[in-house]
Short mmCIF file of C-alpha atoms and ligand atoms in Angstrom, two decimals:
data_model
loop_
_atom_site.label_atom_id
_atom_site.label_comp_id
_atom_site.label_asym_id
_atom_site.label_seq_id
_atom_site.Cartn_x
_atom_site.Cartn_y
_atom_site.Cartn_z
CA UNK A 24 -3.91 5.41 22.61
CA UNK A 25 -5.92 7.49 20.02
CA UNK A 26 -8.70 5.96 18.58
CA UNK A 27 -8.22 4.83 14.72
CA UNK A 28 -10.16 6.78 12.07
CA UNK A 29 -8.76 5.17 9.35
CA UNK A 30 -6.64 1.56 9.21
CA UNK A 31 -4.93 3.03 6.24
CA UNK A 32 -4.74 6.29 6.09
CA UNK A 33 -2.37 7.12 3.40
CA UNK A 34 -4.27 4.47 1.07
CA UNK A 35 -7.77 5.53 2.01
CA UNK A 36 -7.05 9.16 1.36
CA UNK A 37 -4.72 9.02 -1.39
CA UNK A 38 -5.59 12.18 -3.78
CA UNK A 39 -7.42 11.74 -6.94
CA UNK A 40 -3.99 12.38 -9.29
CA UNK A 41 -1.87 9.79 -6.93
CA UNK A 42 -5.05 7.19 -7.07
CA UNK A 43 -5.16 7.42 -10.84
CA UNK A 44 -1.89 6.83 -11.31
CA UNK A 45 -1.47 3.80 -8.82
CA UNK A 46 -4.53 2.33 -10.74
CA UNK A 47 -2.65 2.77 -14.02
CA UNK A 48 0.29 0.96 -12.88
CA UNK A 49 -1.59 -1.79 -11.28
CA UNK A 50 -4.12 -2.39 -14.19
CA UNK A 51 -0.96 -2.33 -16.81
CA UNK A 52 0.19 -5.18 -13.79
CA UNK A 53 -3.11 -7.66 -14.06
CA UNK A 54 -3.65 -7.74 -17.34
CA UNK A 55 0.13 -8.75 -17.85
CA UNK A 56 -0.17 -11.45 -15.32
CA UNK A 57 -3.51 -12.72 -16.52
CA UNK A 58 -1.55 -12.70 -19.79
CA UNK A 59 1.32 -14.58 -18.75
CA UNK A 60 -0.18 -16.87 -16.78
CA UNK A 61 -3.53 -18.12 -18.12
CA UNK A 62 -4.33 -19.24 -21.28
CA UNK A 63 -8.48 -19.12 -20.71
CA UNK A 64 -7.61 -15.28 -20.07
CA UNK A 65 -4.82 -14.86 -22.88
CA UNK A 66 -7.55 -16.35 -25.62
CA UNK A 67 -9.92 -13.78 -24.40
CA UNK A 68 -7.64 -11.05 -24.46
CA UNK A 69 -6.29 -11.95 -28.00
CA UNK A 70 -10.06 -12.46 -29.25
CA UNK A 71 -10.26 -8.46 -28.88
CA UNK A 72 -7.14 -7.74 -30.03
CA UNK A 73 -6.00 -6.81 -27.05
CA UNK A 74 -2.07 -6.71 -25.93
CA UNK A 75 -0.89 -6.15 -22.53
CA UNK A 76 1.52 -3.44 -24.01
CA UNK A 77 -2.18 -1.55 -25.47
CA UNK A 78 -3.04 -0.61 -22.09
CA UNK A 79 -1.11 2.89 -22.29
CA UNK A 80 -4.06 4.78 -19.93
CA UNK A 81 -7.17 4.17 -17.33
CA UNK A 82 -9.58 5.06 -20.41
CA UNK A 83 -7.93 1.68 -22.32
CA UNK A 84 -9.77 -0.58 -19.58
CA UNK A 85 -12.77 0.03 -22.10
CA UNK A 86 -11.19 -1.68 -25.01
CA UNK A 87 -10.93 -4.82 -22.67
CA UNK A 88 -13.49 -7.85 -22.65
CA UNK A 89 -16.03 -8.78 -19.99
CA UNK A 90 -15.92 -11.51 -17.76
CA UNK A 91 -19.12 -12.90 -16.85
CA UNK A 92 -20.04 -15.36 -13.92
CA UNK A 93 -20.94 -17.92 -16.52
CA UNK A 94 -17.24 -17.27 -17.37
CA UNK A 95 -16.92 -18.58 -13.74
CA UNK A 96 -19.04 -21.31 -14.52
CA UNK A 97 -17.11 -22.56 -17.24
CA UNK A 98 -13.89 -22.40 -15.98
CA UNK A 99 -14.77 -24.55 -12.97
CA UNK A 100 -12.97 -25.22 -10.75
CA UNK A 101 -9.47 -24.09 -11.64
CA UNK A 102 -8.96 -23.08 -15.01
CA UNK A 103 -8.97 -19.49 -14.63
CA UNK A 104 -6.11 -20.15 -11.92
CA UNK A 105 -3.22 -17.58 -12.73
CA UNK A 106 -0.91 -18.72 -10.22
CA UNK A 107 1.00 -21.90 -9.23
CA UNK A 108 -1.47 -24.63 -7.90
CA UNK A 109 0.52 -25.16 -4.72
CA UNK A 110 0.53 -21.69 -3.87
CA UNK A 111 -3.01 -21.89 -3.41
CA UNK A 112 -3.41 -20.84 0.40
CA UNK A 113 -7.90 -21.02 0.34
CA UNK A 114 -10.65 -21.38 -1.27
CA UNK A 115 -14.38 -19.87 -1.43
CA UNK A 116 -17.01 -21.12 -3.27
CA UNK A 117 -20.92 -19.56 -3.96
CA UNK A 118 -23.36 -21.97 -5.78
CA UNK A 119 -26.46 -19.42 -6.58
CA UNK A 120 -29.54 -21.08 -7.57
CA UNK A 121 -28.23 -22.08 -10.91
CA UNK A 122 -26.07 -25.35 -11.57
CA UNK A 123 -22.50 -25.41 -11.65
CA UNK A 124 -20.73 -23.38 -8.35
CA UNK A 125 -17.95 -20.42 -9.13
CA UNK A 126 -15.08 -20.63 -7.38
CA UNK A 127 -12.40 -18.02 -5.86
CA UNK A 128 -8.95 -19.21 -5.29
CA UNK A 129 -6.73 -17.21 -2.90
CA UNK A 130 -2.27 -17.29 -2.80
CA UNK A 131 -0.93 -15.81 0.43
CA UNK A 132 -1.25 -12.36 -0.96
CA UNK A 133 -4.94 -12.66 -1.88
CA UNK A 134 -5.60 -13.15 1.66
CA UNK A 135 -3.37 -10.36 2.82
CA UNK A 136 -5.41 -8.20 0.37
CA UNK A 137 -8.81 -9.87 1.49
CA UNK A 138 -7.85 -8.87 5.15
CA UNK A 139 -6.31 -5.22 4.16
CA UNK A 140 -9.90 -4.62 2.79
CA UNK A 141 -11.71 -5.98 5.92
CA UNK A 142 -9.66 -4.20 8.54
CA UNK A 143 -10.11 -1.03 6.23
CA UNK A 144 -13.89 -1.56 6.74
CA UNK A 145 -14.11 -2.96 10.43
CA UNK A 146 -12.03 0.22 11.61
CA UNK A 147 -14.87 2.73 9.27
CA UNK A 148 -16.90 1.21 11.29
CA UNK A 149 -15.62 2.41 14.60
CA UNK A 150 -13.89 -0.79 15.97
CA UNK A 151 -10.82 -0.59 17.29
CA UNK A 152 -7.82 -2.96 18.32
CA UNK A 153 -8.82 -5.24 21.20
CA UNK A 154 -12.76 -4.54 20.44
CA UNK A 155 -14.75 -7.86 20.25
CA UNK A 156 -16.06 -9.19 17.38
CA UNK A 157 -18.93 -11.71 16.73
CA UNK A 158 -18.55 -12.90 13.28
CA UNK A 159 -22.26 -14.74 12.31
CA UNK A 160 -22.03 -15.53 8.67
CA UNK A 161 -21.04 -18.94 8.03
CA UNK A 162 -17.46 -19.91 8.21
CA UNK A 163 -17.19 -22.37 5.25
CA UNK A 164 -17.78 -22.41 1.44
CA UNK A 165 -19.31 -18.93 2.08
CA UNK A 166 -16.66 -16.24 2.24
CA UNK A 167 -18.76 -14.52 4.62
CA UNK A 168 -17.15 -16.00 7.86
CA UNK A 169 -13.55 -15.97 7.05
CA UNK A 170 -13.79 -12.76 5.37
CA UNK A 171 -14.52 -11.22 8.46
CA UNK A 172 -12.11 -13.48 10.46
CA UNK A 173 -9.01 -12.26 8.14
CA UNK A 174 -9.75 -8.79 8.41
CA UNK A 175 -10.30 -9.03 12.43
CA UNK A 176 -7.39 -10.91 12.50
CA UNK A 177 -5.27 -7.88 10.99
CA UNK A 178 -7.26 -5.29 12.73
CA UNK A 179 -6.31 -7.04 15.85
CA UNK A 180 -10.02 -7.83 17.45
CA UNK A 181 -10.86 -10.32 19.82
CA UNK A 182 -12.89 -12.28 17.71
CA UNK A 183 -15.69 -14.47 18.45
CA UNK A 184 -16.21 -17.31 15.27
CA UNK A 185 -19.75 -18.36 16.06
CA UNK A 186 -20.84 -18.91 12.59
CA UNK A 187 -24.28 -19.10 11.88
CA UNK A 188 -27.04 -20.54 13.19
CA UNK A 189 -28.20 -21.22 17.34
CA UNK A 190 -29.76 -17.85 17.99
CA UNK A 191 -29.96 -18.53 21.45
CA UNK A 192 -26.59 -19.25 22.31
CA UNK A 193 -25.54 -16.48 19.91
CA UNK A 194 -26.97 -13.62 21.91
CA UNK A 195 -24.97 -15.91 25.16
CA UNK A 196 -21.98 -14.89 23.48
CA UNK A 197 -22.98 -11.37 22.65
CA UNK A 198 -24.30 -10.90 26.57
CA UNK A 199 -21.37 -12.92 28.76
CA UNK A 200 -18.15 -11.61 26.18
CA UNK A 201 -19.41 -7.76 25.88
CA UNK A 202 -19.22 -7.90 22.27
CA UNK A 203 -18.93 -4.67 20.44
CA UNK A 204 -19.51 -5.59 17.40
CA UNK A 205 -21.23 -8.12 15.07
CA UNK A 206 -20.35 -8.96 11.60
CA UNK A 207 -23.79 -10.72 9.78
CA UNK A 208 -26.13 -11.53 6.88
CA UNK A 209 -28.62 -9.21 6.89
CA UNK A 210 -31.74 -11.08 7.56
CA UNK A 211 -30.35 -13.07 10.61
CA UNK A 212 -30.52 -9.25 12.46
CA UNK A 213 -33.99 -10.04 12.54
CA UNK A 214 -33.93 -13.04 13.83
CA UNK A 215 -31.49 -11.99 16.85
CA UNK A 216 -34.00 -9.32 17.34
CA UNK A 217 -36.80 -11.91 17.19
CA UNK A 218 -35.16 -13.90 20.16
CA UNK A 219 -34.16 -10.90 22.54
CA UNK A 220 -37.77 -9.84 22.06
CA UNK A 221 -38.63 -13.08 23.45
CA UNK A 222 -36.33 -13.41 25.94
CA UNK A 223 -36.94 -9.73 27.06
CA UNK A 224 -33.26 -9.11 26.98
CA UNK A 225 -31.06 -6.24 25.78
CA UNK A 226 -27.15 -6.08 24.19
CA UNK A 227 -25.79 -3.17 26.22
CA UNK A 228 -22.82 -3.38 25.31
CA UNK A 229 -23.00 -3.96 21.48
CA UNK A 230 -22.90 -1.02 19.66
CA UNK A 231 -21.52 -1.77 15.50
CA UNK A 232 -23.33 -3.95 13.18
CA UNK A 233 -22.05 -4.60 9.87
CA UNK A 234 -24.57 -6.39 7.73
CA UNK A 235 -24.85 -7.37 4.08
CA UNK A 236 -24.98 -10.28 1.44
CA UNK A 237 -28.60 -8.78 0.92
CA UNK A 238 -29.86 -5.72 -0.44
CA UNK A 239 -31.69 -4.32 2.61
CA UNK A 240 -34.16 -0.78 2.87
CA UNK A 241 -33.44 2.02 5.06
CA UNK A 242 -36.31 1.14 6.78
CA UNK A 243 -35.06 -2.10 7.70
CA UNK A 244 -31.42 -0.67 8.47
CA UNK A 245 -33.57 1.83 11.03
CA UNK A 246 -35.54 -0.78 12.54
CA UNK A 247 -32.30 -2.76 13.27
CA UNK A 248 -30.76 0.05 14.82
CA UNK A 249 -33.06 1.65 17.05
CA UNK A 250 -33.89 -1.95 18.53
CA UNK A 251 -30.36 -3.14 18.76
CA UNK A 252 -29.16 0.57 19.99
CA UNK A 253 -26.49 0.05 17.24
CA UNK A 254 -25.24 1.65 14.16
CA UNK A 255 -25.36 -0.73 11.00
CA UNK A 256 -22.93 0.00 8.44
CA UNK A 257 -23.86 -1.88 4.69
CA UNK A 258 -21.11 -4.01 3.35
CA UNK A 259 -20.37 -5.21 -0.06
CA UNK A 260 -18.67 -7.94 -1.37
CA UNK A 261 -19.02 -11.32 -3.90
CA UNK A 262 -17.15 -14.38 -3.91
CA UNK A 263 -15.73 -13.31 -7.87
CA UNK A 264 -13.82 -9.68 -6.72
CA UNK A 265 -12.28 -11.94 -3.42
CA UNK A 266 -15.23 -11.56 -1.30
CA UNK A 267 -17.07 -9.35 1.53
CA UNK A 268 -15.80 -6.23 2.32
CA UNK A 269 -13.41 -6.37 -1.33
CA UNK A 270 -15.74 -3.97 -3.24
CA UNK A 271 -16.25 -1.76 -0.05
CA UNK A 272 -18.52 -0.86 2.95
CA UNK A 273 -20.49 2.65 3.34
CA UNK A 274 -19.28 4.92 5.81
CA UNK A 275 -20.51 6.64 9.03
CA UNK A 276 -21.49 9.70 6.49
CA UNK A 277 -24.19 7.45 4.80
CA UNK A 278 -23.60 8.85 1.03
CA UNK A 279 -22.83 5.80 -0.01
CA UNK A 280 -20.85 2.35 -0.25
CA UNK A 281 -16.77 3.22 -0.66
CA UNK A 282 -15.21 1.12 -2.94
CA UNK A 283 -11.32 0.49 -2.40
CA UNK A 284 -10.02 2.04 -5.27
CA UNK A 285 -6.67 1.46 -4.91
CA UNK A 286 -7.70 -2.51 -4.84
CA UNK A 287 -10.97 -1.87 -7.74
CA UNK A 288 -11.78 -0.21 -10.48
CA UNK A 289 -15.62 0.29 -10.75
CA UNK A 290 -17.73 0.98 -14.20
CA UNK A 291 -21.11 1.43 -14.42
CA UNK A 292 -22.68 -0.53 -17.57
CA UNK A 293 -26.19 -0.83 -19.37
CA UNK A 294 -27.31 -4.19 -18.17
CA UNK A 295 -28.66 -4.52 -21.61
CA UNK A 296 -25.83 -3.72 -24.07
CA UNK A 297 -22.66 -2.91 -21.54
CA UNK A 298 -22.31 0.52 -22.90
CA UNK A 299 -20.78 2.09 -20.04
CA UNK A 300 -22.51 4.98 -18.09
CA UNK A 301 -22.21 8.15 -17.11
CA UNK A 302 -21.72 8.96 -12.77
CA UNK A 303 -25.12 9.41 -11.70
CA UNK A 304 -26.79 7.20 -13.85
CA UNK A 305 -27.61 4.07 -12.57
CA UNK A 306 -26.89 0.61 -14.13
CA UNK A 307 -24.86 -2.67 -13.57
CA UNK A 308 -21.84 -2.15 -11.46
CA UNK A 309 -18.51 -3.97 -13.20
CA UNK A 310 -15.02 -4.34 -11.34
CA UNK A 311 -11.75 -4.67 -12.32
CA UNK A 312 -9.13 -5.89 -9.63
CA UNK A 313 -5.87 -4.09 -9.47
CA UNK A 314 -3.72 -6.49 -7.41
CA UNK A 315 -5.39 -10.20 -7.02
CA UNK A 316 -3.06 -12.81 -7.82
CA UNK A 317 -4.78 -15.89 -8.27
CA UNK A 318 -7.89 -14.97 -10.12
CA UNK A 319 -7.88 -11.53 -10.60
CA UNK A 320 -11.18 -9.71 -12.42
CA UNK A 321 -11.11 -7.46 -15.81
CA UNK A 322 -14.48 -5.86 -16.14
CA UNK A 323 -16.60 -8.91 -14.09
CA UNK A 324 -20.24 -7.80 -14.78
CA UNK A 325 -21.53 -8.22 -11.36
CA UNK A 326 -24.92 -8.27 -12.44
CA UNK A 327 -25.55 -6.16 -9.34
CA UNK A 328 -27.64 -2.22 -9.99
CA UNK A 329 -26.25 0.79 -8.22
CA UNK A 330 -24.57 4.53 -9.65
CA UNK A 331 -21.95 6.19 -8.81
CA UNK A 332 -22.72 8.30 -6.32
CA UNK A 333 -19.49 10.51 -6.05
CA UNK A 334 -15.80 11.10 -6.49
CA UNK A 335 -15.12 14.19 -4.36
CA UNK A 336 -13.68 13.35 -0.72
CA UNK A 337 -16.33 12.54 1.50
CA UNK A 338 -16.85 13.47 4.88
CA UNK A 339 -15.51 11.00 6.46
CA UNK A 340 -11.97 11.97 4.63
CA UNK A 341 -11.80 9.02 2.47
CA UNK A 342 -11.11 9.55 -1.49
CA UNK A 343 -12.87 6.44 -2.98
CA UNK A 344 -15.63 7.03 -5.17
CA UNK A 345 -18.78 6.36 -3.56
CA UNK A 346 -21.18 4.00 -4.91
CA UNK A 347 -24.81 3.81 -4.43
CA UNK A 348 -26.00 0.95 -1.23
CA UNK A 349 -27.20 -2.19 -4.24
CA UNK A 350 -31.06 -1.48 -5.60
CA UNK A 351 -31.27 -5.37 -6.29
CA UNK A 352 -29.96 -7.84 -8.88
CA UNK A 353 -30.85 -7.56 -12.92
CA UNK A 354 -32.00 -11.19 -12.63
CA UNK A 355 -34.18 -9.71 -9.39
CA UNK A 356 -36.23 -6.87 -11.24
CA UNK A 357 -39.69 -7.91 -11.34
CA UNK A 358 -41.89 -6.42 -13.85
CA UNK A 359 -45.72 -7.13 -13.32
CA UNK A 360 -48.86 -5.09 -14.77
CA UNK A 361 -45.69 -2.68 -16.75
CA UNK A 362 -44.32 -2.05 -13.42
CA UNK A 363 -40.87 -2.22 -12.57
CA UNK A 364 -39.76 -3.06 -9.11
CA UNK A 365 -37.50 -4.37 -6.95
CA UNK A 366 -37.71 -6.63 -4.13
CA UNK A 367 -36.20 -3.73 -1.75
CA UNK A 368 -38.85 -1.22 -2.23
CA UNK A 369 -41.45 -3.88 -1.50
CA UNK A 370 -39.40 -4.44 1.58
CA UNK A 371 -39.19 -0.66 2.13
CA UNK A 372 -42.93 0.03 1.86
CA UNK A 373 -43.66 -3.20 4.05
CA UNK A 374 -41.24 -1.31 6.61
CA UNK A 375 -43.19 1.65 6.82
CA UNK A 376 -46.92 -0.24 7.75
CA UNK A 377 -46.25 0.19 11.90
CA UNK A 378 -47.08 -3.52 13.30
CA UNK A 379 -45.49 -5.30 9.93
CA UNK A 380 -42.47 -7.48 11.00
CA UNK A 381 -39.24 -8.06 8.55
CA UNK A 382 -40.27 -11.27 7.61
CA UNK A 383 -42.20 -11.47 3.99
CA UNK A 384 -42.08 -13.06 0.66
CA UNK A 385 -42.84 -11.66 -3.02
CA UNK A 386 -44.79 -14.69 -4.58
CA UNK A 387 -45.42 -13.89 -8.61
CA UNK A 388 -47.80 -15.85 -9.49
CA UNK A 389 -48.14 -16.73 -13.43
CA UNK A 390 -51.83 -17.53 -14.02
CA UNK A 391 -51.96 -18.55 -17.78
CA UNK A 392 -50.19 -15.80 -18.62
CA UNK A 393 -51.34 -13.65 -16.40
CA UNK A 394 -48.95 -12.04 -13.55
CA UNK A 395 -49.87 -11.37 -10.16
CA UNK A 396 -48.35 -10.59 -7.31
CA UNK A 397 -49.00 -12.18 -3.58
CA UNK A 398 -47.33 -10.73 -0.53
CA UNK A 399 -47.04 -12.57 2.39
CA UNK A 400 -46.04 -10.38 5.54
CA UNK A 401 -45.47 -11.02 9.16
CA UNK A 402 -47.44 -8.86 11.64
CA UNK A 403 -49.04 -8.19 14.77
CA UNK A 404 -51.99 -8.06 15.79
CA UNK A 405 -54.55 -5.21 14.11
CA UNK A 406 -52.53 -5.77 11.03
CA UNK A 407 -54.93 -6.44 7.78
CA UNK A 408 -54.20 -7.56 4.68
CA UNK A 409 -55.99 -4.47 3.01
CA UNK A 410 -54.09 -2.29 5.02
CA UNK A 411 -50.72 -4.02 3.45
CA UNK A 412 -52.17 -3.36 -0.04
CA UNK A 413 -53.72 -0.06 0.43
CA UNK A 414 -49.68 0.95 1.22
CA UNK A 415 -48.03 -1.25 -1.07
CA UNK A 416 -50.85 0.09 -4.21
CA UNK A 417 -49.47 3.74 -2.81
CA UNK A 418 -46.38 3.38 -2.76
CA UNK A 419 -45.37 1.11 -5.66
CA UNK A 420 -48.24 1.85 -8.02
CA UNK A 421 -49.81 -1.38 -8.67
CA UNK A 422 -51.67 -4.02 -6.46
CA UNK A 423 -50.40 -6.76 -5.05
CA UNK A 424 -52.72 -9.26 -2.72
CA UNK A 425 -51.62 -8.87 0.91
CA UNK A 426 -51.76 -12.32 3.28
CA UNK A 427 -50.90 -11.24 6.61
CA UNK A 428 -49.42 -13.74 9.14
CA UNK A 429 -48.51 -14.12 12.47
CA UNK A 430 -45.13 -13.84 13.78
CA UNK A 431 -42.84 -17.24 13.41
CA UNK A 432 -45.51 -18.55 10.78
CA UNK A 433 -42.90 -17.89 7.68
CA UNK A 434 -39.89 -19.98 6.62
CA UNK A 435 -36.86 -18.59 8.41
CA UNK A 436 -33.03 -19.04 6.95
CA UNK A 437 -29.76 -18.87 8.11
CA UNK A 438 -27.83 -17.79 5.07
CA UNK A 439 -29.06 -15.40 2.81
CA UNK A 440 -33.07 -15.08 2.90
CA UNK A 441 -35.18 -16.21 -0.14
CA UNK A 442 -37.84 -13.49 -0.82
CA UNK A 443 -39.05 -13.92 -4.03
CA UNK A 444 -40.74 -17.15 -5.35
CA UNK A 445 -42.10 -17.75 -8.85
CA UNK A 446 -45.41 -20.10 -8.53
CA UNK A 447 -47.66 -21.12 -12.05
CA UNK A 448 -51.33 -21.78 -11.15
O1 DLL B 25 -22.55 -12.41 -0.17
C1 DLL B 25 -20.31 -11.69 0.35
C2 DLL B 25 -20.78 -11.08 1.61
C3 DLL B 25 -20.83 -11.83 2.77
C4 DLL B 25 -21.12 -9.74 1.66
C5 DLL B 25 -21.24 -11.27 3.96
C6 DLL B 25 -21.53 -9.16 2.84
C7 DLL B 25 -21.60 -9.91 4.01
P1 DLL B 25 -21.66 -14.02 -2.53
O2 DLL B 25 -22.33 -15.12 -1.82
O3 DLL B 25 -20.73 -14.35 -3.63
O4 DLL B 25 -20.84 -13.14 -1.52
O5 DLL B 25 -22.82 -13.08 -3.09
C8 DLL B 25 -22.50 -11.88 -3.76
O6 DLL B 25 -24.55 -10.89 -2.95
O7 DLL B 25 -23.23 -9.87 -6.11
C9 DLL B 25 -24.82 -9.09 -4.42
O8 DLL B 25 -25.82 -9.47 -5.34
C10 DLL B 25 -25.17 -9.63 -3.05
N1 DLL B 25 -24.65 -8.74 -2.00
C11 DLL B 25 -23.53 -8.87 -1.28
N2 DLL B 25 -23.41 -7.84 -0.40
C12 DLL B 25 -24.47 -7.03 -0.62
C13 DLL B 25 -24.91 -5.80 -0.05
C14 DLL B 25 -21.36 -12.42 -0.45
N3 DLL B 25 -24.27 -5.20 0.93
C15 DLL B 25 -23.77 -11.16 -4.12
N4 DLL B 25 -26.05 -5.25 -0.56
C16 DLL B 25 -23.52 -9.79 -4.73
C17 DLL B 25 -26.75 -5.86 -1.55
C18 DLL B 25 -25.25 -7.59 -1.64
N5 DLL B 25 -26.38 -7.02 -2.11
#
C-alpha cells in the first residue's frame, strides 16, 4: 500500500478560488444556525445590526461581533448550546487560572469534525494506518487525550490511551509495543527524556512526536528531537474552536502552523483595539468556525499572538494559510525595566547556555513598585548563575538574576507547566 501524504487530499489542497467559496457558503451556514438556534448568540448578532441574510461575502465576517472567553464564562455551562440537549454526544472543559471553567459541547458531527482535523494532522505527521500511537495528555476534562483518541481512531492507529502521568511505565509502553508515535503536552517530553536518561535507555523505534498545549522554542523542539531521534511536529488547538489539532498543526516544511481552512477562518487583530491586521503583521489570532454544530465560534479572540505567515501552497502541497508557531499569550507578555518579552524567548535563550536543562521558572518579583526578574534554571554541573545572566542580559536586553539548580530540584507537572510566577516582596 502507498504511504498517505495527505488524509484528505482534495480538502487539504483545495485551490484558493474553491476554498473561498466553500468558506462563504459555510460562514452564510453558522451564523444562520447560531441565529436560529440561540438566543445568547441572536442578541449579540442583533446588538450590531447584524442579519444572517447581511453576510453576502468573506469580507462581511468583519461587520460581525467578537466572542470572548469571558463570553464562555458567562454562558456557563450550556447557554451558548445551539443544538438539541440530547444530541449532546461529549463534553470538554478548560478551567485556566481564573474562576468560572468554559465549556465545549460536542453533537455527533462535532466529533466527526474533531477527528477529521486530527487524522488530517496525525497523517502530516507521517503516521500511517496500523502505526502505534501513545496518546499522553490526559484523557478527561482536558480535550487533549480524546482529541487525539478521535482522530487515531479515524486514521485507523493502534492506539495506546496511557494518559498522563507514570513516566516509568510510560516509556514500558513506548519500549515493549514499538510505538511510533507519541501524542503529548509539551513539557512532559522532558520529563520522558529525564527518565530514559536515567534509566540509560533509548526508543528505537519511536520516531513522530506531536507536542503542544504550550508555546515551546526551537531550541527546545531541537533538544527534544535529537535526544528522542524523533521529529516533533507543533500542534494547535483550544477547548473554544473544538480542541487540539482544530486550529491546525505545522507541517514537515516548518513555515508554519496550517490552519484547516475549510473548518476555520483565521483573522489577525490588535490585541488592543481588534482592528484587524494586515498578513505579516503580528497580533492576536481570532477564529471563526465554518461547520461546528453545537457551539460554533464567530470571531473568538483567542487571546493567543502569532501572524500570518502565508497563503501560497506550501511545500508540503497543502493550501491552508500558514500561521506563525504561538509567540505566547497577551495575558503572558511581561514587560519589566520597558522591556517586552515573552516567556518563550526566555526559554529560547535558556536553551542555548550548553549544560542548562528545560526545567525553569520566570519569577517577577514586585518590590514596592519595583520589577525584577528572578530566573530559576536547572543545570549541570559547571553551570553558574552569572553565566545564565550574562546570556539572558545578551540576548533579551535587560537583567534578570539567575539561581541555578540542580536537576529534579524544581516543581515538575503533568499537565501544562507553570513558568511564570508573580511574587510581592
Ligand atoms: O491545550 C489543546 C491542546 C491539547 C493542544 C494538547 C495541543 C496539545 P486548552 O487547554 O483549551 O486546549 O488551551 C488552549 O493553550 O489558547 C494556547 O494559549 C495554548 N496552546 C495550545 N496549543 C498550543 C501550541 C489545549 N501548539 C490554549 N503552541 C491556547 C502554543 C498553545 N500554545
Amino acid at each position: 500500500m502507498s504511504r498517505l501524504r495527505f488524509w484528505n487530499e482534495k480538502a487539504e489542497t483545495m485551490s484558493r478560488d474553491e476554498l473561498s467559496a466553500l468558506q462563504l457558503e459555510r460562514l452564510r451556514w453558522t451564523v444562520k444556525h447560531v441565529w436560529s438556534n440561540n438566543g445568547f448568540y441572536r442578541d449579540k448578532l442583533t446588538e450590531a445590526g447584524i442579519e444572517p441574510g447581511d453576510i453576502r461575502a468573506l469580507e462581511d465576517l468583519k461587520r460581525l461581533p467578537f466572542l470572548t472567553k469571558d463570553d464562555f464564562r458567562d454562558q456557563y455551562p450550556l447557554k451558548m448550546l445551539c443544538a438539541p440537549r440530547n444530541a449532546v454526544r461529549e463534553m470538554h472543559m478548560s478551567s485556566g487560572s481564573t474562576g468560572t471553567p468554559v465549556v465545549m459541547a460536542y453533537t455527533e458531527t462535532d466529533l466527526v469534525q474533531w477527528a477529521e482535523c486530527m487524522a488530517r494532522c496525525q497523517v502530516m505527521a507521517g503516521l500511517q494506518p496500523g502505526d502505534t500511537l501513545q496518546i499522553m495528555p490526559t484523557f478527561g476534562l482536558f480535550n487533549g487525550g480524546f482529541g487525539f483518541y478521535h482522530g487515531a481512531r479515524l486514521a485507523g492507529l493502534f492506539i495506546v490511551p496511557a494518559s498522563s502521568g507514570n513516566t516509568a511505565r510510560q516509556i514500558m509502553l513506548m519500549r515493549d509495543f514499538k510505538v511510533r508515535g507519541i501524542g503529548s503536552v509539551v513539557s512532559y517530553a522532558s520529563r520522558i527524556i529525564e527518565m530514559l536518561d536515567e534509566q540509560g535507555v533509548d526508543l528505537p523505534d519511536l520516531e513522530i512526536g506531536i507536542f503542544g498545549a504550550e508555546s515551546f522554542s526551537d531550541e527546545m523542539r531541537r533538544r527534544v528531537e535529537e535526544r528522542l531521534n524523533i521529529k516533533a511536529f507543533d500542534i494547535y488547538g483550544m477547548t473554544e474552536t473544538g480542541g487540539v489539532g482544530t486550529t491546525g498543526m505545522d507541517c514537515e516544511a516548518r513555515c508554519g502552523i496550517h490552519v484547516w481552512e475549510d473548518q476555520y477562518l483565521t483573522e489577525i487583530v490588535d490585541p488592543v483595539t481588534g482592528e484587524p491586521m494586515p498578513d505579516g503583521a503580528a497580533g492576536e489570532v481570532v477564529f471563526t468556525s465554518l461547520t461546528r454544530d453545537a457551539v460554533p465560534v464567530i470571531r473568538y479572540r483567542t487571546r493567543d499572538l502569532t501572524r500570518i505567515a502565508s497563503r501560497e501552497r506550501c511545500a508540503c502541497g497543502r493550501t491552508s494559510l500558514r500561521i506563525d508557531r504561538i509567540e505566547g499569550r497577551c495575558d503572558d507578555m511581561l514587560i519589566v525595566k520597558g522591556v517586552n518579552f515573552f516567556p518563550k524567548q526566555v526559554e529560547q535563550a535558556l536553551m542555548e547556555i550548553p549544560g542548562v536543562l528545560p526545567e525553569y521558572q520566570i519569577i517577577i518579583e514586585n518590590d514596592h513598585g519595583v520589577t525584577g526578574v528572578r530566573v530559576n534554571v536547572e543545570a549541570e554541573e559547571g553551570v553558574t548563575g552569572y553565566m545564565v545572566e550574562k546570556h539572558l542580559k545578551e540576548r533579551l536586553g535587560f537583567s534578570p538574576k539567575g539561581d541555578v539548580f540542580k536537576a529534579g530540584a524544581l516543581p515538575r507537572s503533568e499537565g501544562k507547566a507553570k513558568r511564570v510566577f508573580r511574587v510581592d516582596k
